[in-house]
Structures are given as structure tokens and as C-alpha cells.
Amino acid sequence: MTVNSFTSAVLTCRKLLMHVAVEKGAQAGKTFLEYVEYLAQKGYVPPDGTGWVDYIRTKGNEANHEIKVMSSADASDLITFLEMLLKFVYEFPAKMQPRSAAP
């Protein structure tokens, strides 16, 4: 983002979503759509988040399969969603782990 590589940022978000899905149990070798649907079906996407999921799928496909330059807004939106997802999937559950007793 800091060097205006917005298409690269969108592609990176797409790739990270695929890795999160596989780490959470999706089978490797699936399509991007299957990974996004897996995350939604398993409850990693909020109930009203289907619009976000479709937006990510659309922008990810455009960046990956077309000769189209992504905008700052596209990249920023995907990064915001990915940040929320990573917090929901990894950060918040880790914070809820029982803390060890103080010595």
C-alpha cells in the first residue's frame, strides 16, 4: 500500500484468505470461491458479511484473472476485511486462552 502496489495488495489478501481457509480445515487445491465459501459456512464470516465475501471474491478474481489495476480503495477495503478476519480467527481466541498464574 505504501508504494501504491494496490493490485499486489489485493492479490496478497486473496492468497492469505486461501491460507486461512486451509489452516482452518478446508482441503488444499480448491478454488478461491470454495475457500471463501468454506470460511463463510464455518462461521468465520459474520452473518451479514456475505456482501464482503462476494466483494473479495470479485476483486480477487479481477486482480488475478484480468489485466486490471486495482485502486487504493479496493486494496484498503480488502485489507480492512482481512484485518477483521485475522483478529476474529486468531487474535481474539488467543487472548481468551487462560492466562498462566502469576509467579
C-alpha positions as a printed Julia matrix, in Angstrom:
103×3 Matrix{Float64}:
   0.0     0.0     0.0
   2.76    2.45    0.88
   4.29    2.12   -2.58
   0.93    2.18   -4.42
   1.02   -1.51   -5.33
  -2.71   -1.91   -4.93
  -3.11   -4.88   -7.26
  -0.36   -6.68   -5.38
  -2.09   -5.89   -2.08
  -5.39   -7.31   -3.36
  -3.64  -10.46   -4.6
  -1.9   -10.85   -1.24
  -5.23  -10.58    0.58
  -6.67  -13.2    -1.76
  -3.78  -15.55   -1.06
  -4.0   -15.01    2.7
  -7.7   -15.89    2.67
  -6.87  -19.14    0.92
  -4.23  -19.99    3.51
  -6.56  -19.17    6.41
  -9.24  -21.44    4.95
  -6.81  -24.35    4.58
  -5.4   -23.79    8.06
  -8.96  -23.89    9.38
  -9.71  -27.2     7.7
 -10.51  -26.59    4.04
  -8.98  -29.07    1.64
  -5.95  -27.82   -0.29
  -6.3   -27.49   -4.04
  -9.77  -25.93   -4.08
 -10.83  -22.82   -5.94
 -10.76  -19.38   -4.38
 -14.57  -19.34   -4.36
 -14.63  -22.64   -2.47
 -12.24  -21.24    0.14
 -14.3   -18.11    0.65
 -17.49  -20.17    0.88
 -15.8   -22.51    3.36
 -14.9   -19.63    5.65
 -18.46  -18.3     5.45
 -20.04  -21.71    6.06
 -17.82  -22.4     9.06
 -18.81  -19.15   10.75
 -15.6   -17.2    10.22
 -17.53  -14.52    8.35
 -20.23  -12.6    10.23
 -23.86  -13.42    9.29
 -24.27  -10.15    7.41
 -20.82  -10.46    5.83
 -21.86  -12.21    2.63
 -21.6    -8.94    0.7
 -17.99   -8.61    1.86
 -17.27  -12.18    0.86
 -18.68  -11.61   -2.61
 -16.74   -8.34   -2.93
 -13.5   -10.09   -2.0
 -14.22  -12.89   -4.45
 -14.97  -10.42   -7.25
 -11.98   -8.15   -6.64
  -9.66  -11.11   -6.07
 -10.75  -12.68   -9.33
 -10.38   -9.41  -11.22
  -6.87   -8.89   -9.87
  -5.85  -12.47  -10.53
  -7.51  -13.31  -13.86
  -7.77   -9.98  -15.67
  -5.38   -7.26  -16.71
  -6.93   -4.75  -14.35
  -5.2    -2.36  -11.97
  -6.78   -2.29   -8.52
  -7.42    1.03   -6.8
  -6.36    2.24   -3.4
  -9.96    1.87   -2.25
 -10.09   -1.75   -3.46
  -6.92   -2.65   -1.6
  -7.92   -0.73    1.51
 -11.31   -2.44    1.66
  -9.81   -5.9     1.34
  -7.11   -5.18    3.91
  -9.76   -3.93    6.35
 -11.81   -7.1     5.91
  -8.74   -9.31    6.19
  -7.66   -7.49    9.34
 -11.06   -8.15   10.9
 -10.97  -11.78    9.84
  -7.46  -12.38   11.2
  -8.41  -10.79   14.51
 -11.57  -12.89   14.72
  -9.84  -16.14   13.71
  -6.51  -15.81   15.54
  -6.04  -12.79   17.79
  -9.23  -12.8    19.85
  -9.26  -16.57   20.53
  -5.63  -16.37   21.65
  -6.49  -13.56   24.07
  -9.2   -15.73   25.59
  -6.81  -18.57   26.4
  -6.43  -18.99   30.14
  -3.53  -16.94   31.36
  -0.97  -18.76   33.42
  -0.99  -17.92   37.1
   1.4   -15.18   38.11
   4.51  -16.49   39.92
